[in-house]
Amino acid sequence: MTSPTVSGLGEAGILQVLHRRFRTVPAAQDWPEGSLGPGDDAAVVPAPDGRFVISTDAMAQDRDFRLVWPSGAVDSGYSTGWKAAAQNLSDINAMGARASSLLLALTMPGHTPVRWLDRFAAGIAGAVHHLGADTCRIAGGDLGGDDRITVCVTVTGDLDGRPAVRRTIPRDHQGGTGPLDLALCGKAGWAAAGLSVLQTPRTDLDRALDRTGIHRLAARAAAAQLRPRPILTAGPTAAEHGALAMLDVSDGLARDAARLAAANGLDVELDEDWVEQAAAGLAPLASALGEDAADWVRTGGEDYGLLAVFSGGAPLPPGFTRVGRLVAPGGTSQSLNPARARIGWDHFGG
Amino acid sequence: MTSPTVSGLGEAGILQVLHRRFRTVPAAQDWPEGSLGPGDDAAVVPAPDGRFVISTDAMAQDRDFRLVWPSGAVDSGYSTGWKAAAQNLSDINAMGARASSLLLALTMPGHTPVRWLDRFAAGIAGAVHHLGADTCRIAGGDLGGDDRITVCVTVTGDLDGRPAVRRTIPRDHQGGTGPLDLALCGKAGWAAAGLSVLQTPRTDLDRALDRTGIHRLAARAAAAQLRPRPILTAGPTAAEHGALAMLDVSDGLARDAARLAAANGLDVELDEDWVEQAAAGLAPLASALGEDAADWVRTGGEDYGLLAVFSGGAPLPPGFTRVGRLVAPGGTSQSLNPARARIGWDHFGG
């Protein structure tokens, strides 16, 4: 017996599957008068302070996500849905905002199993729920056919009257003396470790894990790659605690910290003690796979931690750890030169 | 000599190409204080009346657009960019709103020619400019690699304090007696005619056109398919003139009119005289290609005309033509039964 596919459902049936899953997150129906959820040509989303934050991200099958991994891991669809939602929610968080709506444009082959679609939708709803995006409503989307699956999620957010926290430090804070603290809320290196686990061929992986007995650590790392957990309270909290600039770590700490520094004409010094400490928890896994845990921490992307700049020596908001400093260019011996490290991800290798 | 590809540019170079083209449309820099254009984790878009309209659409290569057509027509990329922007601008228009921002998520192979990227970006900017979306700013986007090109455009809009015009007639207008007028602003059937032209193998097409001498009509139809021209003043104008419900015609007049009727528990009667009249201009082309022009008008999608419902007999806003009526169910002999006609497009054939 073959499993049912989306081509058997037609668009109306596909929408039913999506709506059933999305019912577990707050419905757009309880938005204020004048707003409008899915089902029309477009949604109408509240923007109480007269502005909204907006971000969009596309994920392509076998590029940004896989249905089956060399390790033998199979994604039911849940992780793909989760990650698509999480990375966009992270972008909104990184502006200091909270999510207000999510839109989904999904293209997929007719032979896509209905079960995949159901788990995918459950993953989106799961991320919204479990990451605590309580004010995020599913506002609509678009369906199309294609030879492979492509997921494009757009998320909007509210700043609640605060200014957006940008990559660049506001002018009235610039020119101050002394270094600035670079702080991180969230993990670093775990998603990269998970990628290593997932990409290791099954027999090699089984051998490595059986030898070392670290199955649970490997599973945690794989989960970090498949279902990243940006801390969505961190953005608004950091904004309220005077964060001067922010960026979410999607392409690796070294690369994203260097970006944040460069946007302000500064250099970055990562705290190597912190790197070693962060790497310690991953060291057994790195050793089992013949990799370098500190390298994962410095250059691994997709953890969606929140990187924020604070005035030097200021108390950090809860959940943040000091991971380095931004200093005047011309650097010191400690500064990490991103051109020399293996730095994060460029989709086009430039 | 091979032409330069996007993999040679890297992400920074790709963004430069996009930004250079997008400079021809109004920049986000002239948005009010507190707003924010591209370059950060997310954009911040003004929403002066405390709400915004939002719509997203994905287009996949060889499904929703082609680089090369059986007719021999080649899209430099301009038409793909134009159409991606136009269909989303149309969705905003169909709510009675004017566009405020556009975001682009683009996945493409590394071997994509830089020239394609440049023309694609020019097409987006061209649609925004030539369709008169004067208040639409390019707010940001996302880049990714893939084996083929996928384009996902998200557009937001402003209602300027008006209620959104939905598919469903507001409750305080329901229960009125007498039929409602169904009116269209824009073309019907031209994009379908263009699809026929573009999909006819070159030698057959040349023979048919040389015999009939209607090259210019065929070119106009192809242009309607490749670069649709929704009339973006129509939505806000219809809203101000008391449109009770609206929908843009993306999937064909019969199908979309039936949707509009069904959303209100009504039946649709298309005015067959109007259909014949609208078909007349396409008749020579239909005859040359062995097709039925009235069928194009009734069932052809992608013209992005605006279908609006008005109180029966009320004067129509400029640009609108009466194309039928919505009547109480139980219909008459004139009513078009969409189940019997070859109705428009379902991506999953359901």
XYZ file of C-alpha atoms in Angstrom:
700
model
C 0.000 0.000 0.000
C 1.489 3.341 -0.981
C 1.084 6.253 1.400
C -1.225 9.099 0.339
C 0.416 12.017 -1.461
C -0.451 15.704 -1.631
C -1.482 15.432 -5.297
C -4.390 13.306 -4.112
C -5.490 16.073 -1.762
C -5.520 19.056 -4.110
C -4.991 22.565 -2.802
C -8.106 22.576 -0.630
C -7.051 19.349 1.069
C -3.497 20.590 1.584
C -4.828 23.754 3.209
C -6.979 21.627 5.522
C -3.918 19.695 6.696
C -2.012 22.935 7.318
C -4.889 24.647 9.108
C -5.502 21.663 11.367
C -1.897 21.805 12.585
C -1.787 25.575 12.813
C -4.841 25.511 15.064
C -2.496 24.643 17.948
C -0.988 28.126 17.829
C -3.054 31.210 18.634
C -5.419 31.936 15.775
C -5.456 35.171 13.864
C -9.179 35.303 14.636
C -8.492 36.837 18.030
C -6.635 39.752 16.483
C -8.231 43.152 16.967
C -11.053 44.399 14.748
C -9.716 45.396 11.344
C -7.129 42.603 11.214
C -7.474 39.544 9.024
C -6.012 36.022 9.058
C -5.539 33.508 6.226
C -8.036 32.898 3.434
C -8.062 36.166 1.507
C -5.678 37.626 -1.087
C -3.601 38.955 1.796
C -3.646 39.135 5.574
C -4.047 42.297 7.637
C -1.763 42.315 10.675
C -1.879 44.747 13.600
C 1.108 47.082 14.020
C 0.193 48.928 17.216
C 3.166 51.309 17.240
C 2.813 52.268 13.578
C 5.765 50.193 12.327
C 6.564 46.524 11.913
C 9.685 44.414 11.598
C 9.844 41.967 8.678
C 12.206 39.196 7.599
C 12.049 36.431 4.982
C 14.117 33.261 4.461
C 13.998 30.480 1.877
C 15.146 26.903 2.478
C 15.742 24.475 -0.389
C 15.656 20.697 -0.131
C 19.123 19.057 -0.084
C 20.705 22.489 0.394
C 19.249 23.928 3.570
C 17.526 20.803 4.802
C 17.520 17.089 4.066
C 14.829 14.462 4.260
C 17.437 11.713 4.763
C 20.939 12.199 6.195
C 24.089 10.119 5.560
C 23.916 9.143 9.246
C 20.607 7.448 8.539
C 18.581 10.112 10.365
C 15.269 10.788 8.610
C 13.323 14.010 8.996
C 9.600 13.336 9.157
C 9.111 16.987 8.124
C 8.814 18.250 11.685
C 12.415 19.462 11.885
C 12.191 21.232 8.524
C 9.074 23.102 9.639
C 10.628 23.896 13.004
C 13.845 25.235 11.517
C 12.085 27.363 8.885
C 10.059 29.042 11.616
C 12.914 29.257 14.138
C 15.397 31.005 11.887
C 12.904 33.699 10.962
C 11.721 34.140 14.541
C 15.413 34.579 15.384
C 15.779 37.430 12.879
C 12.850 39.263 14.470
C 14.340 38.637 17.929
C 17.667 40.066 16.754
C 16.014 43.436 16.104
C 14.693 43.487 19.666
C 11.163 42.690 18.511
C 8.577 40.004 19.230
C 6.935 38.118 16.370
C 3.440 39.139 15.281
C 2.770 36.998 12.195
C 4.183 34.172 10.088
C 3.546 33.484 6.395
C 4.497 30.305 4.566
C 5.192 29.898 0.849
C 5.613 26.194 0.150
C 6.448 24.526 -3.152
C 6.572 20.730 -3.303
C 6.228 17.780 -5.683
C 2.833 16.154 -6.070
C 4.332 12.892 -4.776
C 5.144 14.492 -1.395
C 3.570 12.255 1.276
C 0.650 13.812 3.154
C 2.409 12.631 6.286
C 5.420 14.839 5.500
C 3.133 17.843 5.028
C 1.381 17.143 8.311
C 4.648 16.793 10.259
C 6.096 19.866 8.535
C 3.107 21.981 9.606
C 3.342 20.482 13.106
C 7.005 21.550 13.169
C 6.148 25.155 12.352
C 3.444 25.187 15.008
C 5.806 23.401 17.409
C 8.548 25.997 17.026
C 6.108 28.879 17.478
C 4.727 27.222 20.602
C 7.849 25.770 22.211
C 10.075 28.764 21.481
C 7.451 30.904 23.190
C 6.429 33.107 20.263
C 3.095 33.611 22.014
C 2.090 36.668 20.011
C 2.855 35.128 16.591
C -0.148 34.256 14.420
C -0.135 32.214 11.204
C -1.311 34.852 8.739
C -1.315 33.078 5.394
C 0.865 31.834 2.583
C 1.106 30.354 -0.848
C 1.253 26.851 -2.366
C 2.969 25.761 -5.553
C 4.248 22.670 -7.315
C 7.924 21.949 -7.886
C 10.280 18.996 -8.376
C 11.639 19.425 -4.866
C 10.521 21.099 -1.677
C 11.250 24.781 -1.105
C 10.085 26.536 2.041
C 9.951 30.308 2.295
C 8.864 31.726 5.629
C 8.247 35.403 6.310
C 7.847 36.641 9.875
C 6.795 40.086 11.077
C 7.232 41.570 14.524
C 6.439 44.402 16.898
C 8.942 46.714 18.565
C 6.435 47.909 21.189
C 7.551 51.492 20.741
C 11.274 50.824 21.155
C 13.814 51.670 18.458
C 15.044 48.652 16.512
C 18.460 47.417 17.635
C 20.615 47.344 14.508
C 24.013 45.989 13.578
C 25.337 49.508 13.759
C 25.665 51.293 17.081
C 23.490 54.433 17.167
C 25.396 57.640 16.512
C 24.805 59.129 19.961
C 26.626 56.149 21.499
C 29.544 56.219 19.087
C 32.869 57.872 19.868
C 32.709 56.740 23.480
C 36.018 55.603 24.901
C 36.966 52.110 25.925
C 36.114 48.727 24.523
C 32.590 47.389 24.134
C 31.479 44.043 25.481
C 30.340 41.361 23.065
C 27.807 39.062 24.704
C 25.998 35.923 23.544
C 22.657 34.491 24.585
C 22.379 30.889 23.418
C 24.634 28.063 22.331
C 27.561 28.142 19.920
C 28.954 25.177 18.042
C 26.196 22.710 18.823
C 24.465 22.915 15.455
C 27.822 22.470 13.701
C 28.553 19.457 15.888
C 25.129 18.126 14.963
C 25.843 18.651 11.281
C 29.001 16.550 11.687
C 26.978 13.815 13.376
C 24.244 13.866 10.736
C 26.704 13.885 7.838
C 28.792 10.983 9.133
C 27.883 7.768 7.288
C 25.874 5.466 9.498
C 28.389 2.663 9.908
C 31.204 5.110 10.770
C 28.947 6.937 13.219
C 27.781 3.737 14.936
C 31.389 2.617 15.304
C 32.521 5.974 16.738
C 29.630 6.230 19.194
C 29.758 2.606 20.305
C 33.463 3.033 21.039
C 32.926 6.172 23.135
C 29.430 5.682 24.528
C 28.382 9.288 23.821
C 25.147 8.520 21.983
C 23.224 11.014 24.065
C 25.636 13.879 23.389
C 25.487 13.065 19.670
C 21.688 13.068 19.761
C 21.644 16.439 21.546
C 23.981 17.913 18.930
C 21.861 16.524 16.072
C 18.753 18.031 17.685
C 20.513 21.411 17.907
C 21.143 21.270 14.156
C 17.677 20.027 13.239
C 15.600 22.057 15.678
C 17.558 25.153 16.756
C 16.260 27.002 19.802
C 16.823 30.762 19.591
C 15.915 32.374 22.910
C 13.131 34.693 21.861
C 12.932 36.663 25.082
C 16.576 37.672 24.638
C 16.050 40.275 21.918
C 13.463 42.484 23.641
C 15.244 41.990 26.995
C 18.604 43.033 25.579
C 16.973 46.033 23.896
C 15.520 47.113 27.225
C 18.916 46.610 28.893
C 20.626 49.006 26.504
C 22.059 46.675 23.855
C 23.834 48.972 21.377
C 23.858 46.554 18.425
C 22.675 43.006 17.773
C 22.909 40.196 15.229
C 21.776 36.591 15.353
C 24.477 33.992 14.793
C 23.357 32.197 11.663
C 26.669 31.965 9.807
C 29.071 31.286 12.706
C 30.300 33.292 15.671
C 33.588 34.407 14.086
C 31.935 35.532 10.887
C 28.939 37.199 12.498
C 31.037 38.882 15.222
C 33.374 40.171 12.507
C 30.332 41.499 10.633
C 29.063 43.254 13.737
C 32.521 44.769 14.337
C 32.991 45.790 10.700
C 29.578 47.494 10.626
C 30.949 49.795 13.341
C 34.508 50.210 12.061
C 35.830 48.072 14.911
C 37.774 44.851 15.381
C 36.601 41.843 17.359
C 38.516 40.003 20.069
C 36.908 36.695 21.006
C 37.609 35.605 24.567
C 39.601 32.412 24.005
C 38.962 31.290 27.590
C 35.267 31.398 26.862
C 35.770 29.526 23.578
C 37.649 26.755 25.397
C 34.967 26.577 28.066
C 32.152 26.446 25.495
C 34.067 23.801 23.568
C 34.556 21.579 26.621
C 31.017 20.194 26.490
C 31.477 19.188 22.857
C 35.016 17.865 23.203
C 34.111 14.151 23.607
C 32.007 14.298 20.462
C 34.664 16.187 18.507
C 37.244 13.646 19.586
C 35.022 10.721 18.551
C 34.484 12.268 15.107
C 38.063 13.487 14.652
C 37.075 17.145 14.713
C 37.946 20.253 16.741
C 35.333 21.417 19.257
C 36.791 24.937 19.540
C 36.507 25.214 15.768
C 32.805 24.297 16.001
C 32.306 27.018 18.628
C 34.159 29.685 16.653
C 32.880 28.964 13.160
C 29.752 26.829 13.406
C 26.529 28.441 12.204
C 22.805 27.820 12.672
C 22.631 27.900 16.473
C 20.774 31.211 16.213
C 22.288 32.547 19.391
C 21.887 36.281 19.863
C 25.070 38.332 19.720
C 24.762 41.753 21.375
C 27.060 44.702 22.043
C 26.929 46.460 25.418
C 28.904 49.332 26.935
C 32.142 47.906 28.385
C 31.708 46.626 31.945
C 27.944 47.202 32.054
C 25.963 44.440 33.770
C 24.622 41.985 31.178
C 20.946 41.030 30.960
C 19.987 37.572 32.229
C 20.975 34.779 29.860
C 23.869 36.651 28.258
C 27.540 35.689 28.626
C 30.479 37.881 27.736
C 32.265 36.208 24.789
C 34.644 38.961 23.712
C 35.110 42.644 23.019
C 34.879 45.089 20.145
C 37.992 47.251 20.046
C 39.427 50.048 17.956
C 40.953 48.698 14.758
C 44.655 48.031 14.581
C 44.056 45.156 16.936
C 46.045 43.205 19.416
C 47.667 39.820 19.385
C 44.502 38.303 20.809
C 42.235 39.402 18.003
C 40.749 36.645 15.920
C 41.433 37.315 12.285
C 38.444 35.917 10.455
C 40.384 35.854 7.214
C 42.740 33.317 8.775
C 40.151 31.178 10.518
C 37.867 28.874 8.564
C 34.927 31.223 8.738
C 31.229 30.547 8.315
C 28.959 30.068 5.430
C 28.605 31.940 2.134
C 25.972 30.296 -0.079
C 27.965 31.307 -3.137
C 31.472 30.756 -1.795
C 32.547 34.382 -2.382
C 34.510 33.000 -23.325
C 31.956 31.915 -20.749
C 29.737 34.552 -19.203
C 30.282 35.400 -15.515
C 28.194 33.465 -13.007
C 26.866 34.366 -9.570
C 29.219 31.871 -7.866
C 32.068 34.105 -8.978
C 30.456 37.083 -7.246
C 29.753 35.591 -3.803
C 26.934 36.935 -1.674
C 28.390 40.427 -1.348
C 28.712 40.753 -5.121
C 25.201 39.419 -5.680
C 23.814 41.972 -3.237
C 25.667 44.723 -5.106
C 23.996 43.715 -8.374
C 20.569 43.673 -6.705
C 21.067 46.998 -4.925
C 22.274 48.716 -8.080
C 19.044 47.775 -9.859
C 16.813 48.469 -6.904
C 18.237 51.994 -6.711
C 15.854 52.940 -9.523
C 12.873 52.559 -7.197
C 12.407 54.841 -4.190
C 14.902 53.903 -1.496
C 13.923 52.829 1.988
C 16.301 55.531 3.226
C 13.633 58.174 2.801
C 11.260 56.323 5.102
C 10.382 58.117 8.328
C 12.677 58.040 11.381
C 12.466 54.661 13.093
C 12.101 52.688 9.850
C 14.888 50.606 8.366
C 15.715 49.291 4.889
C 17.851 46.315 3.818
C 21.124 45.299 5.447
C 20.106 44.218 8.948
C 18.550 41.002 10.289
C 15.156 42.436 9.382
C 13.625 45.609 7.970
C 11.375 48.020 9.883
C 8.499 49.269 7.737
C 6.108 52.119 8.572
C 2.445 51.187 9.148
C 0.874 54.596 9.718
C -2.641 53.362 10.488
C -1.477 50.691 12.950
C -2.020 47.723 10.600
C -0.450 46.380 7.438
C -1.497 44.084 4.626
C 0.870 41.222 3.746
C 1.058 38.613 1.002
C 3.705 36.129 -0.135
C 4.110 34.075 -3.332
C 6.724 31.604 -4.505
C 7.600 30.901 -8.142
C 9.610 27.847 -9.191
C 11.634 27.525 -12.374
C 9.948 25.427 -15.099
C 6.707 25.467 -13.091
C 5.757 29.100 -12.650
C 8.250 30.575 -15.057
C 10.581 29.402 -17.805
C 13.930 30.643 -18.997
C 13.289 29.206 -22.481
C 9.875 28.540 -24.045
C 8.914 25.988 -26.706
C 8.128 28.943 -28.983
C 11.782 29.916 -28.809
C 11.116 32.926 -26.565
C 13.890 33.412 -24.005
C 13.418 35.295 -20.763
C 16.504 37.345 -19.930
C 15.261 37.316 -16.308
C 13.404 40.617 -16.610
C 9.985 38.988 -17.093
C 10.508 36.622 -14.157
C 11.349 39.532 -11.863
C 8.456 41.566 -13.217
C 5.917 38.791 -12.751
C 7.099 37.917 -9.223
C 6.609 41.532 -8.181
C 3.389 42.073 -10.162
C 1.476 39.115 -8.746
C 2.208 40.147 -5.178
C 1.447 43.810 -5.839
C -1.862 42.547 -7.256
C -2.699 40.723 -4.017
C -2.151 43.926 -2.032
C -4.269 45.854 -4.558
C -7.050 43.282 -4.188
C -7.410 44.176 -0.497
C -7.846 47.834 -1.416
C -4.351 48.698 -0.223
C -1.241 50.302 -1.719
C 2.119 48.556 -1.455
C 4.573 49.727 1.200
C 7.449 47.227 0.975
C 8.767 44.292 -1.037
C 11.068 41.492 0.175
C 12.798 38.975 -2.057
C 13.971 35.476 -1.124
C 15.949 34.104 -4.056
C 17.544 30.675 -4.390
C 19.594 29.914 -7.490
C 22.386 27.690 -8.791
C 25.931 28.971 -8.639
C 26.110 28.725 -12.444
C 23.321 31.300 -12.854
C 24.645 34.014 -15.180
C 25.220 37.399 -13.548
C 23.336 38.831 -16.502
C 20.205 36.860 -15.520
C 20.438 38.191 -11.964
C 20.834 41.737 -13.219
C 17.845 41.499 -15.592
C 15.752 39.763 -12.907
C 16.405 42.601 -10.458
C 15.676 45.114 -13.218
C 12.347 43.328 -13.792
C 11.343 43.685 -10.147
C 12.301 47.353 -10.174
C 10.575 47.761 -13.556
C 7.270 46.339 -12.325
C 7.327 48.495 -9.193
C 8.036 51.563 -11.310
C 5.876 50.962 -14.392
C 2.886 49.587 -12.483
C 3.000 52.767 -10.415
C 3.699 51.257 -6.991
C 5.205 54.608 -6.009
C 5.066 53.974 -2.275
C 6.685 50.520 -2.423
C 10.236 50.238 -1.061
C 12.598 47.270 -1.415
C 12.986 46.284 2.238
C 15.275 43.253 2.151
C 15.430 39.571 1.437
C 17.415 36.382 1.548
C 19.809 34.525 -0.759
C 20.383 30.800 -1.018
C 21.817 28.181 -3.331
C 19.718 25.574 -5.112
C 19.785 23.437 -8.264
C 17.170 25.635 -9.883
C 15.832 29.137 -9.402
C 13.049 29.765 -6.891
C 11.719 33.253 -6.295
C 9.651 34.115 -3.244
C 8.373 37.673 -3.033
C 6.563 39.137 -0.042
C 4.789 42.482 -0.342
C 3.221 44.577 2.403
C 0.723 47.395 2.035
C -1.153 50.223 3.685
C -4.927 50.586 3.931
C -4.742 54.302 4.794
C -7.355 53.881 7.499
C -9.898 52.065 5.323
C -11.197 48.597 6.153
C -9.695 45.842 4.005
C -11.998 44.698 1.198
C -12.319 40.943 1.602
C -13.729 38.093 -0.436
C -16.712 38.069 1.869
C -19.221 40.887 1.842
C -19.353 42.644 5.254
C -22.255 41.550 7.422
C -23.981 44.948 7.458
C -24.291 44.735 3.657
C -25.561 41.160 3.596
C -29.188 40.235 3.353
C -29.892 43.105 0.971
C -32.297 42.243 -1.810
C -31.528 42.002 -5.487
C -28.495 40.837 -7.377
C -25.012 42.245 -6.980
C -22.882 43.450 -9.863
C -19.623 41.684 -10.628
C -17.143 44.066 -12.222
C -13.631 43.641 -13.620
C -10.785 46.102 -13.954
C -8.174 44.743 -16.335
C -7.854 42.189 -19.078
C -9.120 38.608 -19.145
C -7.796 35.835 -21.347
C -4.729 37.632 -22.637
C -2.226 35.841 -20.399
C -3.788 32.481 -21.341
C -3.541 33.406 -25.016
C 0.084 34.339 -24.394
C 0.718 30.999 -22.732
C -0.619 29.274 -25.847
C 1.691 31.346 -28.013
C 4.726 30.699 -25.820
C 4.035 26.969 -25.573
C 3.564 26.446 -29.306
C 6.708 24.944 -30.842
C 8.575 27.518 -32.869
C 8.094 26.032 -36.320
C 4.337 25.572 -35.770
C 4.041 29.104 -34.386
C 5.969 30.661 -37.268
C 3.763 28.820 -39.754
C 0.528 29.878 -38.020
C 1.554 33.519 -37.714
C 3.011 33.814 -41.218
C -0.256 32.447 -42.615
C -2.408 34.928 -40.685
C -0.088 37.920 -40.287
C -1.012 38.473 -36.637
C 2.529 38.622 -35.264
C 1.781 41.768 -33.325
C -1.300 40.329 -31.593
C 0.706 37.226 -30.669
C 3.493 39.391 -29.226
C 0.990 41.408 -27.168
C -0.505 38.200 -25.782
C 2.937 36.801 -24.923
C 3.787 40.055 -23.158
C 0.560 39.794 -21.137
C 1.645 36.341 -19.935
C 5.252 37.293 -19.249
C 4.730 40.752 -17.766
C 1.165 41.044 -16.420
C -0.065 44.537 -15.650
C -2.464 44.643 -12.698
C -3.963 48.117 -12.396
C -2.758 49.142 -8.970
C -4.952 52.205 -8.599
C -8.042 49.993 -8.995
C -8.003 48.453 -5.515
C -7.959 51.625 -3.410
C -10.324 53.326 -5.902
C -12.852 50.473 -5.750
C -12.605 50.460 -1.955
C -13.405 54.168 -1.884
C -16.316 53.590 -4.303
C -17.948 51.054 -2.014
C -16.703 47.727 -3.364
C -18.284 45.060 -1.140
C -15.825 42.252 -1.926
C -12.758 41.818 -4.127
C -10.403 39.168 -5.477
C -7.656 39.336 -8.052
C -8.016 36.998 -11.007
C -4.968 34.768 -10.775
C -6.570 31.379 -11.471
C -9.103 32.338 -14.154
C -12.288 34.397 -14.207
C -14.706 31.447 -13.898
C -12.838 29.904 -11.006
C -12.158 33.146 -9.144
C -15.707 34.485 -9.683
C -17.062 31.153 -8.406
C -14.798 31.502 -5.347
C -16.034 35.020 -4.721
C -19.657 33.841 -5.046
C -19.124 30.748 -2.877
C -17.499 32.841 -0.126
C -20.826 34.665 0.104
C -23.182 31.722 -0.399
C -24.113 33.001 -3.846
C -23.997 31.817 -7.449
C -22.265 33.609 -10.287
C -23.749 34.505 -13.681
C -21.128 35.662 -16.163
C -22.444 38.039 -18.816
C -21.974 35.990 -21.980
C -22.288 39.100 -24.135
C -19.329 40.562 -22.308
C -17.394 37.313 -22.697
C -17.987 37.342 -26.450
C -16.963 40.982 -26.662
C -13.802 40.400 -24.611
C -13.005 37.353 -26.746
C -13.358 39.249 -30.011
C -9.946 40.887 -29.733
C -8.298 37.494 -29.244
C -10.335 35.632 -31.861
C -7.802 35.902 -34.744
C -5.074 34.479 -32.491
C -7.316 31.705 -31.156
C -8.272 30.786 -34.699
C -4.623 30.710 -35.823
C -3.706 28.421 -32.907
C -6.832 26.256 -33.097
C -8.127 27.413 -29.718
C -11.272 29.072 -28.334
C -10.950 32.754 -27.401
C -14.059 32.715 -25.185
C -12.520 29.830 -23.284
C -9.371 31.913 -22.721
C -11.512 34.761 -21.362
C -13.563 32.521 -19.071
C -10.842 30.263 -17.720
C -7.461 31.849 -18.374
C -5.484 32.876 -15.294
C -2.578 35.221 -14.570
C -3.980 38.453 -16.011
C -4.308 39.764 -12.446
C -7.417 41.753 -13.254
C -9.345 42.942 -10.225
C -12.763 41.388 -9.696
C -15.044 43.436 -7.448
C -18.616 43.175 -6.182
C -20.810 46.285 -6.088
C -24.425 46.891 -5.105
C -26.596 46.078 -8.128
C -26.973 49.022 -10.497
C -24.574 51.287 -8.621
C -22.271 53.356 -10.837
C -18.930 51.601 -11.272
C -15.604 53.290 -10.532
C -13.507 54.332 -13.548
C -11.779 51.416 -15.252
C -14.322 48.793 -14.151
C -16.656 46.937 -16.528
C -19.675 44.923 -15.492
C -18.932 41.254 -16.335
C -21.775 39.496 -14.543
C -23.843 39.225 -11.394
C -23.878 37.378 -8.100
C -27.303 35.902 -7.462
C -29.060 33.822 -4.860
C -28.176 30.139 -5.220
C -30.455 27.817 -7.133
C -29.404 29.690 -10.241
C -30.796 30.275 -13.662
C -30.109 28.815 -17.054
C -27.550 31.543 -17.687
C -25.380 30.636 -14.749
C -21.952 29.347 -15.573
C -21.378 26.075 -13.807
C -17.674 26.042 -13.043
C -17.787 22.294 -12.476
C -18.730 21.858 -16.126
C -16.367 24.389 -17.619
C -12.632 23.706 -17.844
C -11.826 25.829 -14.851
C -8.583 27.437 -13.805
C -5.482 26.269 -12.116
C -4.933 24.015 -9.117
C -1.214 23.393 -8.516
C -2.058 19.944 -7.215
C -4.855 19.095 -9.621
C -7.395 18.546 -6.829
